[in-house]
Amino acid sequence: MTKTTITITQPDDWHLHLRDGEALNSVAPFTARQFARAIIMPNLNPPVTTVVRAVEYLDQILAAVDGSDFEPLMTLYLTDNTPASEVIAARKSCFIKGLKLYPAGATTNSDAGVTDIRNCDAALEEMQKSGLPLLIHGETTDPQVDVFDREKVFIDKTLQPLTQRFPELKIVFEHITTREAADFVLQSGDNVAATITPQHLLFNRNALFQNGLQPHNYCLPVLKRDIHQHALLEVIRSGNNKFFLGTDSAPHAKNKKEGACGCAGIFSAHAAIEIYATIFEQQDALDKLEAFASFNGPDFYGLPRNNKTITLNKEDWTIPDEYPLGDETLVPFLAGQTVCWKLSETI
Ligand code: NCD
Ligand code: ZN
C-alpha cells in the first residue's frame, strides 16, 4: 500500500550555506522550519577562519532564526596557515564541529583555500588526535583537468594519499557526485563518510542543457553523467550508514545566477526534506529515509540523535518561482515544479 504520511525523527542538514547579512535573514528560517541542526559552511567573504569569527557568525545565525530551537553547528575554513592552536581552540569551543577544506579556487569564495594539503599537516595532526572531522570539497583545481573528472582526480591525487598519511582522521567527503567517490567511501574505514545533495540524486548533466542553458541547475561539483547519478541512487537504496543528508543549499541572487558568468550554487532549503522524500519514494526506499536524514549524520559526528519528529503528508504543492533574498530575489531548486510530499508538523 502506498503511504500517505511519514513520521521520522527530525533530520539535520550536514552541509549548508547560510551566507550573512540580509541574505542570512532571508534563508535561515527555511532550514530552521525542518532541520534541528545544520553544519554551517564557512565560505563567507572573508572566510570564517578563527573561533572568534565563528562565535560572531553563530550569533548572527541565532538572531536570524530567533524563536526557533535550531542549532547551528559551526565549521572553520582551513587555510595554508591554520595553526594547530586554532584546532585546539575549536575543539574546546564545543560548538565547532569540523574544519572545511576548499582547494584554493575550487568554488564560490574559495580564494583563501588550501594551495597544498601538506601545508596543513600541523592542523590535520591535531584534528586526527582530537577527532574533529575534516569536511572536504573534493575537486582538483588543475585547470587542465576536465571539469567532469575533477572529483576523480582529487581522489587519486589528494584524498587517497591523505587518508594514508592520516589513517585515523575523520573525513566527510562532501556532496559526492561520482561512482568513484561512492566506491572510495565504501572501501574506506568507518572514519570516512559522505554527504549527498538532492540535485545529484535527482539530475544528471543533461539537466544543465535541457531546452537551453539552465543556470539554476549549475552547482559545484557540477552534475555528472547518468551512470554516476545511478551509483548515488544505488547507495541510498542500500541504506549504507556512511552516507547522509547534506543539501549544499547555496543561495545566490537571481541576477548573479543568470548573468553572463553565472555563479555556482543551488538553493534547496525551501523544500529540502520534501524533495529527499520524493526521491526516496521514487526509489522505493522510503524506509531508508530516516537513517539517511536523521541517524547516520549524528552517529558519524558523535552527536545525539534528535528527540523530536517531523511528519510529511502526501500532498502536491507547487514550488514558488522566486523567494526574496535580502533586497534581491532567488530562484529556488525546482522552481514552478510540483513536489508530492509536504512537511506538516514538528513535535
Ligand atoms: C557553494 C556556494 O555557493 O557557496 N556553491 C556550490 O555550487 N555548491 C560552494 C560549494 O559548496 O562548492
Ligand atoms: Zn557547499
mmCIF file of C-alpha atoms and ligand atoms in Angstrom:
data_model
loop_
_atom_site.group_PDB
_atom_site.id
_atom_site.type_symbol
_atom_site.label_atom_id
_atom_site.label_comp_id
_atom_site.label_asym_id
_atom_site.label_seq_id
_atom_site.Cartn_x
_atom_site.Cartn_y
_atom_site.Cartn_z
ATOM 1 C CA MET A 1 0.000 0.000 0.000
ATOM 2 C CA THR A 2 1.352 3.457 -0.804
ATOM 3 C CA LYS A 3 1.990 5.643 2.202
ATOM 4 C CA THR A 4 0.171 8.923 2.685
ATOM 5 C CA THR A 5 2.055 10.083 5.758
ATOM 6 C CA ILE A 6 5.568 9.575 7.097
ATOM 7 C CA THR A 7 6.786 10.450 10.572
ATOM 8 C CA ILE A 8 10.530 10.388 11.145
ATOM 9 C CA THR A 9 12.998 11.638 13.723
ATOM 10 C CA GLN A 10 13.726 15.276 12.964
ATOM 11 C CA PRO A 11 16.520 15.464 10.359
ATOM 12 C CA ASP A 12 19.699 17.570 10.255
ATOM 13 C CA ASP A 13 21.416 19.152 7.258
ATOM 14 C CA TRP A 14 25.111 18.206 7.283
ATOM 15 C CA HIS A 15 26.167 20.740 4.621
ATOM 16 C CA LEU A 16 24.572 24.175 4.388
ATOM 17 C CA HIS A 17 25.453 27.685 3.174
ATOM 18 C CA LEU A 18 23.582 30.385 5.097
ATOM 19 C CA ARG A 19 25.541 33.476 3.951
ATOM 20 C CA ASP A 20 25.483 36.597 6.154
ATOM 21 C CA GLY A 21 23.718 39.978 6.359
ATOM 22 C CA GLU A 22 20.247 40.286 4.853
ATOM 23 C CA ALA A 23 20.626 37.104 2.805
ATOM 24 C CA LEU A 24 21.110 35.142 6.031
ATOM 25 C CA ASN A 25 17.887 36.559 7.466
ATOM 26 C CA SER A 26 16.030 35.554 4.302
ATOM 27 C CA VAL A 27 17.224 31.941 4.056
ATOM 28 C CA ALA A 28 17.898 30.692 7.608
ATOM 29 C CA PRO A 29 14.189 30.296 8.578
ATOM 30 C CA PHE A 30 13.682 27.799 5.721
ATOM 31 C CA THR A 31 16.239 25.474 7.288
ATOM 32 C CA ALA A 32 15.057 26.030 10.866
ATOM 33 C CA ARG A 33 11.499 25.012 9.975
ATOM 34 C CA GLN A 34 12.528 21.451 9.083
ATOM 35 C CA PHE A 35 16.011 20.691 10.407
ATOM 36 C CA ALA A 36 17.074 20.589 14.071
ATOM 37 C CA ARG A 37 20.727 21.279 13.292
ATOM 38 C CA ALA A 38 22.927 22.102 10.315
ATOM 39 C CA ILE A 39 26.636 22.145 9.576
ATOM 40 C CA ILE A 40 27.261 25.739 8.527
ATOM 41 C CA MET A 41 29.780 26.314 5.766
ATOM 42 C CA PRO A 42 32.423 28.966 6.492
ATOM 43 C CA ASN A 43 32.921 30.340 2.948
ATOM 44 C CA LEU A 44 31.863 33.897 3.720
ATOM 45 C CA ASN A 45 33.815 36.791 2.310
ATOM 46 C CA PRO A 46 36.182 36.990 4.209
ATOM 47 C CA PRO A 47 36.018 33.333 5.305
ATOM 48 C CA VAL A 48 35.450 32.159 8.882
ATOM 49 C CA THR A 49 38.977 31.059 9.754
ATOM 50 C CA THR A 50 39.050 31.558 13.536
ATOM 51 C CA VAL A 51 36.996 30.575 16.559
ATOM 52 C CA VAL A 52 36.468 34.264 17.334
ATOM 53 C CA ARG A 53 34.914 34.848 13.900
ATOM 54 C CA ALA A 54 32.841 31.672 14.243
ATOM 55 C CA VAL A 55 31.283 32.941 17.513
ATOM 56 C CA GLU A 56 30.284 36.190 15.821
ATOM 57 C CA TYR A 57 28.783 34.280 12.905
ATOM 58 C CA LEU A 58 26.972 31.910 15.269
ATOM 59 C CA ASP A 59 25.364 34.922 16.989
ATOM 60 C CA GLN A 60 24.175 36.312 13.640
ATOM 61 C CA ILE A 61 22.622 32.972 12.706
ATOM 62 C CA LEU A 62 20.877 32.629 16.067
ATOM 63 C CA ALA A 63 19.440 36.127 15.613
ATOM 64 C CA ALA A 64 18.189 35.151 12.138
ATOM 65 C CA VAL A 65 16.281 32.128 13.489
ATOM 66 C CA ASP A 66 15.068 33.851 16.650
ATOM 67 C CA GLY A 67 12.198 31.953 18.210
ATOM 68 C CA SER A 68 13.213 28.524 16.940
ATOM 69 C CA ASP A 69 15.439 25.995 18.673
ATOM 70 C CA PHE A 70 17.566 25.417 15.578
ATOM 71 C CA GLU A 71 21.184 24.649 16.470
ATOM 72 C CA PRO A 72 23.917 25.815 14.069
ATOM 73 C CA LEU A 73 26.946 23.507 14.066
ATOM 74 C CA MET A 74 29.851 25.732 13.099
ATOM 75 C CA THR A 75 32.930 24.992 10.995
ATOM 76 C CA LEU A 76 36.234 26.733 10.401
ATOM 77 C CA TYR A 77 37.698 27.397 6.974
ATOM 78 C CA LEU A 78 41.054 25.622 6.718
ATOM 79 C CA THR A 79 43.885 27.647 5.176
ATOM 80 C CA ASP A 80 47.553 27.011 4.436
ATOM 81 C CA ASN A 81 48.241 28.833 7.704
ATOM 82 C CA THR A 82 45.713 27.385 10.155
ATOM 83 C CA PRO A 83 47.803 26.707 13.280
ATOM 84 C CA ALA A 84 47.320 23.636 15.496
ATOM 85 C CA SER A 85 46.385 26.054 18.300
ATOM 86 C CA GLU A 86 43.264 27.134 16.354
ATOM 87 C CA VAL A 87 42.202 23.489 16.073
ATOM 88 C CA ILE A 88 42.649 23.080 19.821
ATOM 89 C CA ALA A 89 40.582 26.231 20.416
ATOM 90 C CA ALA A 90 37.912 24.896 18.037
ATOM 91 C CA ARG A 91 37.681 21.593 19.863
ATOM 92 C CA LYS A 92 37.452 23.330 23.245
ATOM 93 C CA SER A 93 34.714 25.643 21.947
ATOM 94 C CA CYS A 94 32.286 22.689 21.697
ATOM 95 C CA PHE A 95 30.169 24.448 19.055
ATOM 96 C CA ILE A 96 32.676 23.943 16.214
ATOM 97 C CA LYS A 97 32.163 20.535 14.659
ATOM 98 C CA GLY A 98 34.691 20.439 11.845
ATOM 99 C CA LEU A 99 37.129 22.218 9.546
ATOM 100 C CA LYS A 100 36.382 22.702 5.869
ATOM 101 C CA LEU A 101 38.941 22.070 3.157
ATOM 102 C CA TYR A 102 38.397 24.049 -0.020
ATOM 103 C CA PRO A 103 41.166 23.578 -2.559
ATOM 104 C CA ALA A 104 42.107 27.200 -3.444
ATOM 105 C CA GLY A 105 39.838 28.467 -6.228
ATOM 106 C CA ALA A 106 37.672 25.323 -6.428
ATOM 107 C CA THR A 107 34.343 27.064 -5.869
ATOM 108 C CA THR A 108 32.440 30.153 -4.634
ATOM 109 C CA ASN A 109 34.539 32.208 -2.166
ATOM 110 C CA SER A 110 37.404 29.732 -2.025
ATOM 111 C CA ASP A 111 40.282 32.024 -2.993
ATOM 112 C CA ALA A 112 41.698 31.767 0.528
ATOM 113 C CA GLY A 113 41.582 27.964 0.332
ATOM 114 C CA VAL A 114 44.394 25.471 0.642
ATOM 115 C CA THR A 115 47.065 25.520 -2.084
ATOM 116 C CA ASP A 116 48.732 22.284 -0.956
ATOM 117 C CA ILE A 117 47.273 19.967 1.659
ATOM 118 C CA ARG A 118 50.750 19.288 3.051
ATOM 119 C CA ASN A 119 50.775 22.892 4.311
ATOM 120 C CA CYS A 120 48.031 21.810 6.723
ATOM 121 C CA ASP A 121 49.855 18.922 8.384
ATOM 122 C CA ALA A 122 50.054 20.532 11.843
ATOM 123 C CA ALA A 123 46.313 21.276 11.856
ATOM 124 C CA LEU A 124 45.443 17.833 10.455
ATOM 125 C CA GLU A 125 47.620 16.109 13.068
ATOM 126 C CA GLU A 126 45.692 17.907 15.797
ATOM 127 C CA MET A 127 42.328 17.110 14.175
ATOM 128 C CA GLN A 128 43.213 13.449 13.925
ATOM 129 C CA LYS A 129 44.158 13.485 17.613
ATOM 130 C CA SER A 130 41.049 15.294 18.795
ATOM 131 C CA GLY A 131 38.527 13.602 16.470
ATOM 132 C CA LEU A 132 37.423 16.865 14.819
ATOM 133 C CA PRO A 133 36.308 15.969 11.278
ATOM 134 C CA LEU A 134 37.753 17.370 8.062
ATOM 135 C CA LEU A 135 34.980 18.277 5.614
ATOM 136 C CA ILE A 136 36.241 18.166 2.053
ATOM 137 C CA HIS A 137 35.232 19.859 -1.174
ATOM 138 C CA GLY A 138 36.791 17.098 -3.255
ATOM 139 C CA GLU A 139 37.729 18.565 -6.609
ATOM 140 C CA THR A 140 41.130 19.209 -8.109
ATOM 141 C CA THR A 141 41.675 22.783 -9.230
ATOM 142 C CA ASP A 142 44.108 21.917 -12.018
ATOM 143 C CA PRO A 143 42.661 23.868 -14.980
ATOM 144 C CA GLN A 144 43.981 21.215 -17.386
ATOM 145 C CA VAL A 145 41.694 18.577 -15.872
ATOM 146 C CA ASP A 146 38.279 18.181 -17.482
ATOM 147 C CA VAL A 147 35.643 19.679 -15.184
ATOM 148 C CA PHE A 148 33.711 16.373 -15.141
ATOM 149 C CA ASP A 149 36.815 14.470 -13.969
ATOM 150 C CA ARG A 150 37.871 16.786 -11.159
ATOM 151 C CA GLU A 151 36.378 14.722 -8.340
ATOM 152 C CA LYS A 152 38.006 11.508 -9.546
ATOM 153 C CA VAL A 153 41.398 13.164 -9.980
ATOM 154 C CA PHE A 154 41.113 14.677 -6.499
ATOM 155 C CA ILE A 155 40.508 11.205 -5.051
ATOM 156 C CA ASP A 156 43.574 9.756 -6.761
ATOM 157 C CA LYS A 157 45.960 12.672 -6.251
ATOM 158 C CA THR A 158 44.901 14.143 -2.900
ATOM 159 C CA LEU A 159 42.346 12.145 -0.937
ATOM 160 C CA GLN A 160 43.863 8.695 -1.210
ATOM 161 C CA PRO A 161 47.339 9.902 -0.135
ATOM 162 C CA LEU A 162 45.755 11.989 2.643
ATOM 163 C CA THR A 163 43.958 9.001 4.141
ATOM 164 C CA GLN A 164 47.212 7.056 4.037
ATOM 165 C CA ARG A 165 49.112 9.790 5.861
ATOM 166 C CA PHE A 166 46.297 10.347 8.397
ATOM 167 C CA PRO A 167 44.591 6.952 8.676
ATOM 168 C CA GLU A 168 42.500 7.882 11.727
ATOM 169 C CA LEU A 169 41.406 11.332 10.544
ATOM 170 C CA LYS A 170 37.619 11.667 10.413
ATOM 171 C CA ILE A 171 36.655 12.798 6.920
ATOM 172 C CA VAL A 172 33.346 13.813 5.370
ATOM 173 C CA PHE A 173 33.642 13.722 1.590
ATOM 174 C CA GLU A 174 31.085 16.435 0.843
ATOM 175 C CA HIS A 175 28.459 16.410 -1.911
ATOM 176 C CA ILE A 176 29.793 13.348 -3.731
ATOM 177 C CA THR A 177 28.846 13.164 -7.391
ATOM 178 C CA THR A 178 30.517 10.093 -8.893
ATOM 179 C CA ARG A 179 30.619 6.328 -8.703
ATOM 180 C CA GLU A 180 34.330 6.631 -7.899
ATOM 181 C CA ALA A 181 33.572 8.792 -4.857
ATOM 182 C CA ALA A 182 30.886 6.395 -3.606
ATOM 183 C CA ASP A 183 33.282 3.457 -4.068
ATOM 184 C CA PHE A 184 36.080 5.307 -2.282
ATOM 185 C CA VAL A 185 33.847 5.899 0.744
ATOM 186 C CA LEU A 186 32.585 2.305 0.725
ATOM 187 C CA GLN A 187 36.137 0.956 0.618
ATOM 188 C CA SER A 188 37.439 3.275 3.364
ATOM 189 C CA GLY A 189 37.293 2.735 7.112
ATOM 190 C CA ASP A 190 34.493 3.884 9.406
ATOM 191 C CA ASN A 191 36.230 7.253 9.760
ATOM 192 C CA VAL A 192 35.280 8.214 6.184
ATOM 193 C CA ALA A 193 31.703 9.191 5.282
ATOM 194 C CA ALA A 194 29.935 11.325 2.669
ATOM 195 C CA THR A 195 27.035 13.701 2.139
ATOM 196 C CA ILE A 196 24.746 13.580 -0.901
ATOM 197 C CA THR A 197 22.704 16.526 -2.239
ATOM 198 C CA PRO A 198 19.194 16.351 -3.690
ATOM 199 C CA GLN A 199 20.331 17.677 -7.085
ATOM 200 C CA HIS A 200 22.955 14.971 -7.598
ATOM 201 C CA LEU A 201 20.312 12.312 -6.863
ATOM 202 C CA LEU A 202 17.583 13.839 -8.979
ATOM 203 C CA PHE A 203 19.537 15.013 -12.014
ATOM 204 C CA ASN A 204 22.456 14.271 -14.283
ATOM 205 C CA ARG A 205 24.306 16.683 -16.545
ATOM 206 C CA ASN A 206 21.514 16.703 -19.137
ATOM 207 C CA ALA A 207 19.657 18.973 -16.697
ATOM 208 C CA LEU A 208 22.202 21.715 -17.404
ATOM 209 C CA PHE A 209 21.230 21.872 -21.059
ATOM 210 C CA GLN A 210 17.580 20.784 -21.227
ATOM 211 C CA ASN A 211 15.728 23.243 -23.530
ATOM 212 C CA GLY A 212 18.659 25.673 -23.319
ATOM 213 C CA LEU A 213 21.254 26.584 -20.722
ATOM 214 C CA GLN A 214 19.876 26.121 -17.195
ATOM 215 C CA PRO A 215 21.898 28.238 -14.760
ATOM 216 C CA HIS A 216 19.728 27.256 -11.798
ATOM 217 C CA ASN A 217 20.918 23.660 -12.124
ATOM 218 C CA TYR A 218 24.560 24.732 -12.023
ATOM 219 C CA CYS A 219 26.483 23.941 -8.872
ATOM 220 C CA LEU A 220 29.902 22.624 -7.960
ATOM 221 C CA PRO A 221 30.792 19.858 -8.175
ATOM 222 C CA VAL A 222 28.918 20.026 -11.470
ATOM 223 C CA LEU A 223 26.220 17.415 -12.268
ATOM 224 C CA LYS A 224 27.718 14.300 -13.855
ATOM 225 C CA ARG A 225 26.680 11.553 -16.306
ATOM 226 C CA ASP A 226 23.663 9.388 -15.517
ATOM 227 C CA ILE A 227 25.865 6.398 -14.577
ATOM 228 C CA HIS A 228 27.106 8.451 -11.638
ATOM 229 C CA GLN A 229 23.629 9.598 -10.671
ATOM 230 C CA HIS A 230 22.579 5.936 -10.687
ATOM 231 C CA ALA A 231 25.530 4.989 -8.480
ATOM 232 C CA LEU A 232 24.397 7.567 -5.906
ATOM 233 C CA LEU A 233 20.813 6.296 -6.074
ATOM 234 C CA GLU A 234 22.108 2.767 -5.531
ATOM 235 C CA VAL A 235 23.938 3.973 -2.429
ATOM 236 C CA ILE A 236 20.821 5.486 -0.868
ATOM 237 C CA ARG A 237 18.741 2.413 -1.696
ATOM 238 C CA SER A 238 21.343 0.254 0.042
ATOM 239 C CA GLY A 239 20.853 2.159 3.308
ATOM 240 C CA ASN A 240 24.607 2.161 3.989
ATOM 241 C CA ASN A 241 25.241 4.214 7.143
ATOM 242 C CA LYS A 242 28.306 6.038 5.743
ATOM 243 C CA PHE A 243 26.102 8.313 3.648
ATOM 244 C CA PHE A 244 23.896 11.095 4.943
ATOM 245 C CA LEU A 245 21.874 14.166 4.069
ATOM 246 C CA GLY A 246 23.715 17.366 3.140
ATOM 247 C CA THR A 247 21.785 19.740 0.905
ATOM 248 C CA ASP A 248 24.658 22.058 -0.059
ATOM 249 C CA SER A 249 21.870 24.633 -0.314
ATOM 250 C CA ALA A 250 23.781 27.661 -1.605
ATOM 251 C CA PRO A 251 21.679 30.759 -2.320
ATOM 252 C CA HIS A 252 22.746 33.312 -4.921
ATOM 253 C CA ALA A 253 20.766 36.286 -6.208
ATOM 254 C CA LYS A 254 18.861 35.595 -9.406
ATOM 255 C CA ASN A 255 20.860 38.152 -11.431
ATOM 256 C CA LYS A 256 24.161 36.541 -10.375
ATOM 257 C CA LYS A 257 22.957 33.116 -11.475
ATOM 258 C CA GLU A 258 21.544 34.375 -14.757
ATOM 259 C CA GLY A 259 24.400 36.749 -15.646
ATOM 260 C CA ALA A 260 26.964 36.218 -18.385
ATOM 261 C CA CYS A 261 29.248 34.485 -15.868
ATOM 262 C CA GLY A 262 26.620 32.752 -13.721
ATOM 263 C CA CYS A 263 27.848 31.535 -10.362
ATOM 264 C CA ALA A 264 27.668 28.022 -8.919
ATOM 265 C CA GLY A 265 25.199 27.052 -6.210
ATOM 266 C CA ILE A 266 21.652 25.703 -5.918
ATOM 267 C CA PHE A 267 19.247 26.847 -3.211
ATOM 268 C CA SER A 268 17.217 23.894 -1.911
ATOM 269 C CA ALA A 269 16.490 24.774 1.735
ATOM 270 C CA HIS A 270 12.887 25.791 0.912
ATOM 271 C CA ALA A 271 11.846 22.171 0.321
ATOM 272 C CA ALA A 272 14.831 20.011 1.166
ATOM 273 C CA ILE A 273 13.249 17.229 3.198
ATOM 274 C CA GLU A 274 10.239 17.111 0.889
ATOM 275 C CA ILE A 275 12.496 16.713 -2.157
ATOM 276 C CA TYR A 276 14.547 13.982 -0.494
ATOM 277 C CA ALA A 277 11.309 12.185 0.474
ATOM 278 C CA THR A 278 10.143 12.357 -3.153
ATOM 279 C CA ILE A 279 13.452 10.881 -4.331
ATOM 280 C CA PHE A 280 13.426 8.064 -1.759
ATOM 281 C CA GLU A 281 9.851 7.225 -2.684
ATOM 282 C CA GLN A 282 10.724 7.113 -6.395
ATOM 283 C CA GLN A 283 13.473 4.671 -5.462
ATOM 284 C CA ASP A 284 11.031 2.574 -3.450
ATOM 285 C CA ALA A 285 13.275 3.253 -0.463
ATOM 286 C CA LEU A 286 11.146 5.390 1.864
ATOM 287 C CA ASP A 287 12.093 3.010 4.681
ATOM 288 C CA LYS A 288 15.720 4.195 4.273
ATOM 289 C CA LEU A 289 14.939 7.929 4.515
ATOM 290 C CA GLU A 290 15.046 8.246 8.303
ATOM 291 C CA ALA A 291 18.530 6.755 8.733
ATOM 292 C CA PHE A 292 19.911 8.859 5.857
ATOM 293 C CA ALA A 293 18.293 12.086 7.077
ATOM 294 C CA SER A 294 18.309 11.696 10.854
ATOM 295 C CA PHE A 295 20.613 8.915 12.145
ATOM 296 C CA ASN A 296 23.765 8.462 10.040
ATOM 297 C CA GLY A 297 24.924 12.076 10.356
ATOM 298 C CA PRO A 298 24.768 12.425 14.153
ATOM 299 C CA ASP A 299 26.166 8.919 14.576
ATOM 300 C CA PHE A 300 29.204 9.828 12.465
ATOM 301 C CA TYR A 301 29.756 13.185 14.183
ATOM 302 C CA GLY A 302 29.314 11.588 17.621
ATOM 303 C CA LEU A 303 26.260 13.713 18.440
ATOM 304 C CA PRO A 304 22.930 12.573 19.875
ATOM 305 C CA ARG A 305 20.060 11.825 17.501
ATOM 306 C CA ASN A 306 17.207 14.338 17.716
ATOM 307 C CA ASN A 307 14.257 13.716 20.049
ATOM 308 C CA LYS A 308 11.568 15.470 18.057
ATOM 309 C CA THR A 309 9.826 14.069 14.994
ATOM 310 C CA ILE A 310 8.566 15.584 11.754
ATOM 311 C CA THR A 311 5.572 14.487 9.736
ATOM 312 C CA LEU A 312 5.286 14.663 5.973
ATOM 313 C CA ASN A 313 1.968 14.246 4.177
ATOM 314 C CA LYS A 314 1.386 13.032 0.648
ATOM 315 C CA GLU A 315 0.152 16.298 -0.796
ATOM 316 C CA ASP A 316 1.019 18.036 -4.047
ATOM 317 C CA TRP A 317 2.298 21.591 -3.816
ATOM 318 C CA THR A 318 3.995 23.880 -6.288
ATOM 319 C CA ILE A 319 7.363 25.409 -5.549
ATOM 320 C CA PRO A 320 7.245 29.205 -5.998
ATOM 321 C CA ASP A 321 9.148 30.792 -8.894
ATOM 322 C CA GLU A 322 11.102 33.089 -6.580
ATOM 323 C CA TYR A 323 11.764 33.940 -2.953
ATOM 324 C CA PRO A 324 13.203 37.173 -1.518
ATOM 325 C CA LEU A 325 16.940 37.262 -0.797
ATOM 326 C CA GLY A 326 17.504 40.483 1.143
ATOM 327 C CA ASP A 327 16.691 43.243 -1.384
ATOM 328 C CA GLU A 328 17.082 40.805 -4.254
ATOM 329 C CA THR A 329 15.370 37.573 -5.264
ATOM 330 C CA LEU A 330 16.486 33.988 -5.648
ATOM 331 C CA VAL A 331 15.194 31.179 -7.812
ATOM 332 C CA PRO A 332 14.781 28.016 -5.748
ATOM 333 C CA PHE A 333 15.610 24.482 -6.845
ATOM 334 C CA LEU A 334 12.709 23.004 -8.867
ATOM 335 C CA ALA A 335 11.015 26.426 -9.187
ATOM 336 C CA GLY A 336 7.481 26.089 -10.529
ATOM 337 C CA GLN A 337 7.515 22.304 -10.232
ATOM 338 C CA THR A 338 5.259 20.090 -8.145
ATOM 339 C CA VAL A 339 6.533 18.162 -5.136
ATOM 340 C CA CYS A 340 4.320 15.408 -3.761
ATOM 341 C CA TRP A 341 5.332 15.481 -0.075
ATOM 342 C CA LYS A 342 4.637 18.375 2.287
ATOM 343 C CA LEU A 343 6.008 18.967 5.748
ATOM 344 C CA SER A 344 3.129 19.271 8.188
ATOM 345 C CA GLU A 345 4.414 19.403 11.730
ATOM 346 C CA THR A 346 7.329 19.068 14.088
ATOM 347 C CA ILE A 347 6.678 17.631 17.545
HETATM 348 C C1 NCD B 1 28.725 26.794 -2.996
HETATM 349 C C2 NCD B 1 28.464 28.257 -2.671
HETATM 350 O O1 NCD B 1 27.810 28.937 -3.470
HETATM 351 O O2 NCD B 1 28.882 28.716 -1.605
HETATM 352 N N1 NCD B 1 28.417 26.545 -4.365
HETATM 353 C C3 NCD B 1 28.119 25.343 -4.911
HETATM 354 O O3 NCD B 1 27.985 25.287 -6.143
HETATM 355 N N2 NCD B 1 27.962 24.277 -4.189
HETATM 356 C C4 NCD B 1 30.126 26.463 -2.669
HETATM 357 C C5 NCD B 1 30.396 24.983 -2.640
HETATM 358 O O4 NCD B 1 29.952 24.276 -1.743
HETATM 359 O O5 NCD B 1 31.059 24.497 -3.567
HETATM 360 ZN ZN ZN B 2 28.812 23.675 -0.291
#
